[in-house]
Coordinates of C-alpha atoms in Angstrom, one line a residue:
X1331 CA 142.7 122.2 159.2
X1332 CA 139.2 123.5 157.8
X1333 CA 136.2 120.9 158.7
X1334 CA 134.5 120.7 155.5
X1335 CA 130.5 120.3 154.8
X1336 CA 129.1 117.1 154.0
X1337 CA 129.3 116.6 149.8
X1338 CA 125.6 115.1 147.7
X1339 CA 125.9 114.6 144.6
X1340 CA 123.0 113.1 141.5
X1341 CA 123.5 108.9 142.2
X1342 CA 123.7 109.9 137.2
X1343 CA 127.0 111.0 138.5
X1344 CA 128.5 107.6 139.6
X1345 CA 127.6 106.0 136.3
X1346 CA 129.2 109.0 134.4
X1347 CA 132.4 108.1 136.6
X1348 CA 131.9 104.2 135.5
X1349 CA 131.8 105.8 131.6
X1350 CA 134.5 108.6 131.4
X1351 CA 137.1 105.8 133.9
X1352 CA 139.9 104.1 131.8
X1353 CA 138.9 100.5 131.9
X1354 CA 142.5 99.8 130.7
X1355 CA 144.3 100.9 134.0
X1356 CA 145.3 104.5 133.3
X1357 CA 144.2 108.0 135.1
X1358 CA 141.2 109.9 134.3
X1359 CA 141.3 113.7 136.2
X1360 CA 139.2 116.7 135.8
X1361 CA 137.0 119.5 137.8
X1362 CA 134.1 119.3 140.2
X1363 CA 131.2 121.9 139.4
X1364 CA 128.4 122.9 141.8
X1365 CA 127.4 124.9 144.6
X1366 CA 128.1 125.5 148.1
X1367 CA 125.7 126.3 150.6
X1368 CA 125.5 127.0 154.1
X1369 CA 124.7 123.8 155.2
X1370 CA 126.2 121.4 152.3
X1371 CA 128.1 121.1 148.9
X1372 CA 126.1 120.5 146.1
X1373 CA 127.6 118.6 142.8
X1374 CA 126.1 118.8 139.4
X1375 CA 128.8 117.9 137.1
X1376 CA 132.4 116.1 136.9
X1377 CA 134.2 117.4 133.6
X1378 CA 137.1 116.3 132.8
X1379 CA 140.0 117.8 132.0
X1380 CA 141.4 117.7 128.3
X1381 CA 144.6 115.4 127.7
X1382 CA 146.7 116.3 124.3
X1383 CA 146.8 114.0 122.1
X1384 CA 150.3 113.8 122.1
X1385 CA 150.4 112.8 126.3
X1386 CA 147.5 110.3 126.3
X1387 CA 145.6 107.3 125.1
X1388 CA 141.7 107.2 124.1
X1389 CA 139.4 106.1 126.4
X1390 CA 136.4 103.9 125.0
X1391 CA 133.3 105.5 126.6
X1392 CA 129.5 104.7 126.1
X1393 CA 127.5 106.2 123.3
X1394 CA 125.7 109.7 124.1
X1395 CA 123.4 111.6 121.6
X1396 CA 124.4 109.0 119.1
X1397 CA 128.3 110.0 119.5
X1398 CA 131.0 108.8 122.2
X1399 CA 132.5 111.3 124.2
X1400 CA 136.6 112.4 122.9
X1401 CA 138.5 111.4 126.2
X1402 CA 142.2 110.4 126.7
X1403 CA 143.7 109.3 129.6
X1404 CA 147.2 109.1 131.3
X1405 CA 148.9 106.1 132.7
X1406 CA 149.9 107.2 136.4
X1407 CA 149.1 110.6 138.3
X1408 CA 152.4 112.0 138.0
X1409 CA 151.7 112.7 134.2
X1410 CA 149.2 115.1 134.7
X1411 CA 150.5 118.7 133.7
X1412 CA 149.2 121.1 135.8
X1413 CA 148.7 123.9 133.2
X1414 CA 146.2 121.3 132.1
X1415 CA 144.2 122.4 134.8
X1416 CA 144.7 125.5 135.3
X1417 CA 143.9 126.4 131.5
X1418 CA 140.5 124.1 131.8
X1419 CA 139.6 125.6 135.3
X1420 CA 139.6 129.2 133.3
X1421 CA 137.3 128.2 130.5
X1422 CA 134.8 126.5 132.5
X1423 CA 134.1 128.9 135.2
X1424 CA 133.5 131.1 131.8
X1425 CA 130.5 128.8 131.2
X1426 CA 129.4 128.3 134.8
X1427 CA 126.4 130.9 135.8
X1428 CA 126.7 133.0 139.4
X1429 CA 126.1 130.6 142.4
X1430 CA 127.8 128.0 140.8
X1431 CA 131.9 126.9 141.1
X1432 CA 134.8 124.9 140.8
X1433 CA 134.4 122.9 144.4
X1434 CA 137.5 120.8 143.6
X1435 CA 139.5 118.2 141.5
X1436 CA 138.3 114.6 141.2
X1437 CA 140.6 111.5 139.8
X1438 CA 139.2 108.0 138.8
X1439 CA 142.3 106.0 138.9
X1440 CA 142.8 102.0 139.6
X1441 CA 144.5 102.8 142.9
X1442 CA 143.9 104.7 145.6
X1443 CA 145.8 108.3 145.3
X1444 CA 145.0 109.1 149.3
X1445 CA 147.0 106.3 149.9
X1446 CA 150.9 107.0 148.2
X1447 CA 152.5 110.4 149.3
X1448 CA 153.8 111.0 145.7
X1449 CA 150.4 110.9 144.1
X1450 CA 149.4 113.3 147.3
X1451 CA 151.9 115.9 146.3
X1452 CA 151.1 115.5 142.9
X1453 CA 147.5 116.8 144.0
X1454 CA 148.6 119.9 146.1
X1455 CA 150.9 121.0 142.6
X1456 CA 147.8 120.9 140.5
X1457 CA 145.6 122.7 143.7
X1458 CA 148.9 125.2 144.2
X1459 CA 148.8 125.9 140.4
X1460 CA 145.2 126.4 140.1
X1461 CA 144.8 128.7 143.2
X1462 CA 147.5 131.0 142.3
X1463 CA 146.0 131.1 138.9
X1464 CA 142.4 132.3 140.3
X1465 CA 143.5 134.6 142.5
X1466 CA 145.0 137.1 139.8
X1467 CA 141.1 137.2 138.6
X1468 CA 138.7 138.0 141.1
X1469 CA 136.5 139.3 138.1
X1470 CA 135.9 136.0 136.5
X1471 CA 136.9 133.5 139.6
X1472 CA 135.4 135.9 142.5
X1473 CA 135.2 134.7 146.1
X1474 CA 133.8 131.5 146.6
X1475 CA 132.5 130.6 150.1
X1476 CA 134.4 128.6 152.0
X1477 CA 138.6 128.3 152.1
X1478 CA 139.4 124.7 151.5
X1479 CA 138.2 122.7 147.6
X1480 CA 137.4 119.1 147.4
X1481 CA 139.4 116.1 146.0
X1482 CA 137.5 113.0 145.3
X1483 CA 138.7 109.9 144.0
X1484 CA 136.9 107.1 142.4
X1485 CA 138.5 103.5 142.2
X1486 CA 137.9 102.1 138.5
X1487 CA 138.9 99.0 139.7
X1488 CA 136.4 98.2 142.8
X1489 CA 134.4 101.0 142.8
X1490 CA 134.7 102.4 146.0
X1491 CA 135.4 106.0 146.5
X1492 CA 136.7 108.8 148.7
X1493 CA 136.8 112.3 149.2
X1494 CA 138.6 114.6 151.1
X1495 CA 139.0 118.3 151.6
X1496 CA 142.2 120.1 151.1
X1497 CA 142.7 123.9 152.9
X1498 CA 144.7 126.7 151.9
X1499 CA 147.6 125.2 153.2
X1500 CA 147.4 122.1 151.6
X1501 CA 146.3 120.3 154.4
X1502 CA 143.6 117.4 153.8
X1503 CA 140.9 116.3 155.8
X1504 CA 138.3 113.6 155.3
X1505 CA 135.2 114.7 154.0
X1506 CA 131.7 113.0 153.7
X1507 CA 130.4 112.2 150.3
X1508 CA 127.4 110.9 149.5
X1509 CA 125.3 109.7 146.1
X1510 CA 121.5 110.2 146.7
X1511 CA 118.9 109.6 144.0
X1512 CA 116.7 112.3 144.1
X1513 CA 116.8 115.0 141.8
X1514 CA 117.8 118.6 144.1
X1515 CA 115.5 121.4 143.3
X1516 CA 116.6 124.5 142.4
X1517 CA 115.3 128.3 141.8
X1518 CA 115.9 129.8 139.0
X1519 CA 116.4 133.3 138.9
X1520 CA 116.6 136.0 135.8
X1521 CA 118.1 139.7 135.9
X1522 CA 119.6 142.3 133.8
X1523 CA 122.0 144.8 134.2
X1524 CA 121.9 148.1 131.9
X1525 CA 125.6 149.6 131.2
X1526 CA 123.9 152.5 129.8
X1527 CA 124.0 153.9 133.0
X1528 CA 127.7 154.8 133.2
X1529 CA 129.3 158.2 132.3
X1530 CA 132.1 157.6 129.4
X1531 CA 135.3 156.5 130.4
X1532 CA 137.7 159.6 130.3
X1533 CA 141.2 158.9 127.9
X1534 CA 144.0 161.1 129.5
X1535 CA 147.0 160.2 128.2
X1536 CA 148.3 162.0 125.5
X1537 CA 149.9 159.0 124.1
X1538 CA 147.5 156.8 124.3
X1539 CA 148.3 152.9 125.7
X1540 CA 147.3 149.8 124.3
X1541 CA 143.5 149.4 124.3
X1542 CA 143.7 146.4 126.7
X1543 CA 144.9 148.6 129.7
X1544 CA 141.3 150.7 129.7
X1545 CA 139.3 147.9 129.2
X1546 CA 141.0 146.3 132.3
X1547 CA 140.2 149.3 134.1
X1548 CA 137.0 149.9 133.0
X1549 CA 135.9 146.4 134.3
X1550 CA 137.3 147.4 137.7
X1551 CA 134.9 150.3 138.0
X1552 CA 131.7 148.5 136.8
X1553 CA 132.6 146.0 139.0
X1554 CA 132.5 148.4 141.8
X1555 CA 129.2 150.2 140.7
X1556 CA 128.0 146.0 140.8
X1557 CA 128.7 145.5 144.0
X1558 CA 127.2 148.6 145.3
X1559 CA 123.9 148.1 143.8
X1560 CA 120.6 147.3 146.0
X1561 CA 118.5 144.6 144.4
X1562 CA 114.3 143.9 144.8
X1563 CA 113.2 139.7 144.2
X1564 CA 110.2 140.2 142.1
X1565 CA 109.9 144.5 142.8
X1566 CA 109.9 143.9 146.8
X1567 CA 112.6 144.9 148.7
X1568 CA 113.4 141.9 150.9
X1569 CA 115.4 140.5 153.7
X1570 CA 118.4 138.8 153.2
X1571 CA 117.1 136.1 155.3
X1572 CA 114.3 135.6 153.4
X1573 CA 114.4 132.8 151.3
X1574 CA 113.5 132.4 147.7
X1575 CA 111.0 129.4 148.7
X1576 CA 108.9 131.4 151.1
X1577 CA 109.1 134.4 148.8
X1578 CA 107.4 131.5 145.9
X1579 CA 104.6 130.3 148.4
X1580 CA 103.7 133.7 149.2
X1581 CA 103.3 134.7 145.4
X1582 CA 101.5 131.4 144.6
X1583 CA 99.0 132.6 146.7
X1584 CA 98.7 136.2 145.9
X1585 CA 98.6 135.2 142.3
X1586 CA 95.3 136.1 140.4
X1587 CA 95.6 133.5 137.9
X1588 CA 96.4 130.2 137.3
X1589 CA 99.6 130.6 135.7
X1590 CA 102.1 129.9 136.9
X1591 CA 106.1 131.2 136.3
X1592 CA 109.0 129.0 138.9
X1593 CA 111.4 131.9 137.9
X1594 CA 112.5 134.8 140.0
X1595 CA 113.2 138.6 138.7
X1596 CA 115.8 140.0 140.5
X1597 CA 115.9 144.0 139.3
X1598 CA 119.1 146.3 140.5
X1599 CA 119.3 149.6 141.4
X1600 CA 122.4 152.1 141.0
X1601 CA 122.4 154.8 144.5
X1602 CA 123.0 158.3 143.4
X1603 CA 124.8 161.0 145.7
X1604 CA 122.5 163.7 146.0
X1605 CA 123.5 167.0 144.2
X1606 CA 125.9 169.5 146.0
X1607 CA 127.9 172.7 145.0
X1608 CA 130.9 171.6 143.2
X1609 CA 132.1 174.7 141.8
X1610 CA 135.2 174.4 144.4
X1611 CA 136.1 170.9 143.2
X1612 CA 135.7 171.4 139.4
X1613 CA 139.1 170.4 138.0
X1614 CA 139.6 171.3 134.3
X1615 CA 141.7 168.5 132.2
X1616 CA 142.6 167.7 128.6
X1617 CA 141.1 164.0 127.6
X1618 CA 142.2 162.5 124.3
X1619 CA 138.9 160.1 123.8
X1620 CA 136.4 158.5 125.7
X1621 CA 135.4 154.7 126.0
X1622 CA 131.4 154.3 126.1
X1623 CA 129.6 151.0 127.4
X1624 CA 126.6 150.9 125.7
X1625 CA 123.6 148.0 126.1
X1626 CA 122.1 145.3 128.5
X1627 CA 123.8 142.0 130.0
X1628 CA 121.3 139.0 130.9
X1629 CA 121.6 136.8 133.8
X1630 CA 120.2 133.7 134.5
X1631 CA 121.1 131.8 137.5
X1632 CA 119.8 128.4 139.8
X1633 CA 120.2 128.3 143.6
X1634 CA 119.6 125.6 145.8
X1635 CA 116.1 125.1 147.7
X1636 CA 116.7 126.8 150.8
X1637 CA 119.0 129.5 149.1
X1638 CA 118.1 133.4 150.7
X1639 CA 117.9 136.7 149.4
X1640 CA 121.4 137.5 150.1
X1641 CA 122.6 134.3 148.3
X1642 CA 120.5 135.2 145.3
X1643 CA 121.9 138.5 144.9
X1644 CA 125.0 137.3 145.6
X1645 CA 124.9 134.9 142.7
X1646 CA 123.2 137.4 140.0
X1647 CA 126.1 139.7 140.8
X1648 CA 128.7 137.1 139.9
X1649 CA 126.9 136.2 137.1
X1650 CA 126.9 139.4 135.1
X1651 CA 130.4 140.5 136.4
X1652 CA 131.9 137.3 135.4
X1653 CA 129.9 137.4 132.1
X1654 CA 130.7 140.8 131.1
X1655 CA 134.9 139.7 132.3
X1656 CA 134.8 136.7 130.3
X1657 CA 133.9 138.4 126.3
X1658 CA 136.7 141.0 127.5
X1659 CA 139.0 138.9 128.5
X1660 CA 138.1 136.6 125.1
X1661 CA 138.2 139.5 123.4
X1662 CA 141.8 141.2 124.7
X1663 CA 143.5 137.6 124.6
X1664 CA 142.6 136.9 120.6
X1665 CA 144.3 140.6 119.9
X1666 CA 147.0 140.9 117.8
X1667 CA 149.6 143.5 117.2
X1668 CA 146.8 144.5 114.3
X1669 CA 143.8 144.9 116.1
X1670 CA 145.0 148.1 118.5
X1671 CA 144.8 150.2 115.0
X1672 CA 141.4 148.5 113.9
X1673 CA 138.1 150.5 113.9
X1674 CA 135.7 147.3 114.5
X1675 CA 136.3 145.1 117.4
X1676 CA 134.0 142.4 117.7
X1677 CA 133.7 140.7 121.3
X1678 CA 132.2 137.3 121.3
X1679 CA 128.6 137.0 122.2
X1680 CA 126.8 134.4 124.9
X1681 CA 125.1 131.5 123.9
X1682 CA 122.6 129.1 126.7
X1683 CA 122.8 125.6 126.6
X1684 CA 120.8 123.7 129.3
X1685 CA 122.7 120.2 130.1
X1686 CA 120.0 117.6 130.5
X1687 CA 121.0 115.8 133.6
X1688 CA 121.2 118.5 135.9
X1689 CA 118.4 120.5 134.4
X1690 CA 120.7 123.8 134.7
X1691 CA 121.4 126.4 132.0
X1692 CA 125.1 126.8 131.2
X1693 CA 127.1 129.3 128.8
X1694 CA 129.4 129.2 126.0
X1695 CA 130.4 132.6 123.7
X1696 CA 130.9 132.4 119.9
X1697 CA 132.7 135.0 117.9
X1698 CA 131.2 136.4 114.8
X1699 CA 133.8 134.0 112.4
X1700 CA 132.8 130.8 114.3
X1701 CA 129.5 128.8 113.8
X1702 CA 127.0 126.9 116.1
X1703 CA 129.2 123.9 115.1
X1704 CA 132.2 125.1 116.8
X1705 CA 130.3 125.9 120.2
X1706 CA 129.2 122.3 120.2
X1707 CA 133.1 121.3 119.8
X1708 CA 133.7 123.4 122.8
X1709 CA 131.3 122.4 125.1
X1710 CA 132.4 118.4 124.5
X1711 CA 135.8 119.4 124.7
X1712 CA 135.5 121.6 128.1
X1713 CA 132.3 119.9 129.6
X1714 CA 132.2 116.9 128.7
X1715 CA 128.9 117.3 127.5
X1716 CA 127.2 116.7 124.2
X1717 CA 124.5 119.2 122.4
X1718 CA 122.2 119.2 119.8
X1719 CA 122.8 122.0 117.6
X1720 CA 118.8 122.4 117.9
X1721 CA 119.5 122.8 121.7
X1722 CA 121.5 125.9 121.9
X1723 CA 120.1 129.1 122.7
X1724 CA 121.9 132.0 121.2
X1725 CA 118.9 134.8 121.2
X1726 CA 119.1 134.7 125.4
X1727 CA 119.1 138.0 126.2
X1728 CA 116.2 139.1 123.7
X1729 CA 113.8 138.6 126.5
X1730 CA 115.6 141.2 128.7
X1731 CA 114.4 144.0 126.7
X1732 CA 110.6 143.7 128.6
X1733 CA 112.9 144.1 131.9
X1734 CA 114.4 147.2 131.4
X1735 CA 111.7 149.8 131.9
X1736 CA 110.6 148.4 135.6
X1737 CA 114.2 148.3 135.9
X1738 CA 114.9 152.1 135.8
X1739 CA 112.4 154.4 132.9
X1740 CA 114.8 156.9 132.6
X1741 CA 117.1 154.3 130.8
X1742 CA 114.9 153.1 127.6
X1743 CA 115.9 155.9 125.5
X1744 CA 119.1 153.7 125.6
X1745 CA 117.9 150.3 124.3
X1746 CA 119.1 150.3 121.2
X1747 CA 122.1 148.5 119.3
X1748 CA 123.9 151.9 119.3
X1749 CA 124.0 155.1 118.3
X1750 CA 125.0 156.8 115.1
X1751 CA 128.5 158.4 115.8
X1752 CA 130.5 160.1 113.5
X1753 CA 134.4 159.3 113.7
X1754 CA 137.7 160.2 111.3
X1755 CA 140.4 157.7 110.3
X1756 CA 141.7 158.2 113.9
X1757 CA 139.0 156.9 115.7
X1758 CA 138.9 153.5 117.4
X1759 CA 135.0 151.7 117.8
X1760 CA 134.9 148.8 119.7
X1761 CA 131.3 146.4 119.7
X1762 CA 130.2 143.6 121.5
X1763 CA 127.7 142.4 119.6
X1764 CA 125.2 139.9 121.1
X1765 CA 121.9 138.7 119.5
X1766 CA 119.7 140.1 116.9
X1767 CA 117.9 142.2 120.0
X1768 CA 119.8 144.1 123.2
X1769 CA 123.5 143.7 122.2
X1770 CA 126.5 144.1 124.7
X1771 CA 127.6 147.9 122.7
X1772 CA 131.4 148.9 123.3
X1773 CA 132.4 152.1 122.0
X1774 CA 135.7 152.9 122.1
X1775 CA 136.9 156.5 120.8
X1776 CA 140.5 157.2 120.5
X1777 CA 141.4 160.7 119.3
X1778 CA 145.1 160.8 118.5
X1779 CA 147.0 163.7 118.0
X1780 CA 150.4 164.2 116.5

């Protein structure tokens, strides 16, 4: 049994329970976002999870940005389907930045679901069904600290709630949660990570395979070259123990002038083998196309006060791997038996949105056939959360461009939406197109022969 850390969460959170709760006596369920620290778990947002229409009843919420939230609700526990969750856990860690997770399940029921060994079960099927689900996608999920996720339950009927931790083996254990009024501070932190850097992706096979099997193993190599990379917090090398407020009060007072920027610039740095005599290991082989990554992702992530160098990295790592993971994966899952033979592929691009009770940024993607309007669908449908049109930012990674050249000079002769190439009827281009500025660039080359 895995002791858990003690749980704060914004007191706004308690009346968002009291609003998204069926009144009428059914279940509402869904995920718990935030971010675990050393020292405690941090929550900034219960979402819940989408009910069909077909397996639930509305549930009358208050009015927010001049609309009321689209809920439904179930009668009883044992309802719930757990592909529900599974399916909502995937699309919002899409939208969640590095640093932040899926710490759990929460349930706001009139009856107390610690309390009946049916409902318990119930709760290790969803937790079961979600963890096996993760685990096949360590590009997009990761490794969050900690082995055990959080279930808290919140009594619609007297208002009294509970939490408990749950382990890897489906064990629970209380766990201390507490509502505290003060707004937690965070960091935010901005990077960018250049895939201009990497050689072409060699095609072998004579008979080529589907397009989705190179991507897949493309994204396992960039996330190797990720993880190998040394960062700098604002150009200085720095100790992983060194924290991210120390690292602010020193700058505040080294600053020259009076103005003043909260953010952090995280910058990373590929290591190079030096050169050796590779004449003996030269292997000469037929390739049949190559796959090109072309462009610059943007990352923008929030850590907690006392968050360290290590955690920041940590967290801008996750962010662009998951980001880059979540327009392929997007892209491979909307394929049909048409696309393989296209020339164009369009991956959706990210758009910012910054929910206004938390104060952190979150992300969405939009394909080139959907509008603004349909990324404000999602995010009510997925989050729970309703956004001015006016509110979302879909130019975010135009700033990124100033970044590059302290970044690594050798590499601005690359930043650019791509390059001229010429291709016959047999070629295959793939683009990720993101923003009117640096765009996300996938070129895919496929030269089949008969």
């Amino acid at each position: 049994m895995v002791k858990s850390l003690p749980v704060y969460a914004d007191e706004k959170l308690l009346a968002h329970l009291t609003n998204i709760s069926c009144v009428e006596g059914g279940v509402t369920s869904g995920l718990i976002v935030g971010q675990r620290t050393p020292k405690k778990d941090i929550v900034v947002h219960l979402t819940v999870t989408p009910v069909p229409e077909e397996n639930g009843r509305p549930i009358k919420t208050e009015v927010t940005n001049g609309k009321p939230l689209e809920l439904r609700c179930v009668s009883e526990i044992l309802e719930l389907d757990d592909t529900w969750f599974t399916f909502h856990t995937e699309n919002v860690s899409r939208m969640l930045p590095g640093g932040m997770w899926i710490l759990g399940l929460y349930f706001s029921s009139p009856e107390n679901i610690f309390n009946n060994e049916k409902t318990l079960n119930k709760v290790r099927s969803i937790m079961s069904f979600i963890n096996k689900s993760t685990a096949r996608n360590e590009c997009l999920f990761g490794d969050p600290p900690g082995n055990y996720k959080l279930v808290f339950h919140y009594n619609s009927k007297s208002k009294q709630f509970a939490c408990k931790s749950i382990d890897s083996s489906m064990a629970f254990a209380n766990a201390d949660w507490k509502f505290q009024n003060s707004q937690f501070v965070w960091h935010k932190v901005e990077s960018s990570y250049s895939l201009n850097r990497f050689e072409p992706y060699e095609i072998v096979d004579e008979t080529p395979k589907p397009v989705i099997v190179y991507l897949k193993d493309k994204l396992q190599k960039i996330r190797k070259e990720i993880d190998a990379t040394i960062c700098t917090v604002n150009g200085v090398f720095r100790k992983n123990t060194d924290t991210l407020q120390d690292i602010k009060m020193l700058t505040d007072q080294q600053r020259k002038t009076k103005e003043k920027d909260d953010s952090f610039k995280v910058f990373m740095y590929s290591l190079t083998e030096p050169p050796e005599d590779m004449a003996s290991k030269v292997v000469v082989q037929m390739t049949y196309g190559e796959m090109v990554f072309d462009g610059i992702i943007g990352s923008q992530v929030f850590l907690h006060e006392n968050a360290t160098v290590d955690e920041t990295v940590l967290a801008v790592k996750q962010d662009i791997l998951r980001s880059l993971a979540s327009r392929l994966e997007m892209h491979w899952d909307s394929f049909d038996l048409t696309d393989e033979n296209n020339k164009v592929h369009e991956p959706p691009r990210r758009i910012l949105f910054k929910d206004k009770r938390s104060g952190l940024t979150f992300s969405d993607y939009i394909y080139k056939n959907e509008t603004i309007n349909d990324i404000a669908s999602n995010l009510q449908l997925h989050l729970g959360i309703l956004v001015p049109i006016s509110d979302l930012i879909d130019c975010f990674e135009r700033p990124y461009r100033k970044l590059k050249p302290k970044m690594d000079t050798g590499e601005q002769k690359a930043n650019h939406l791509g390059t001229d190439k010429k291709s016959d009827n047999t070629n295959l281009i793939l683009y990720g197109i993101m923003g009117a500025a640096v765009v996300l660039v996938i070129s895919l080359f496929l030269h089949l022969f008969t």
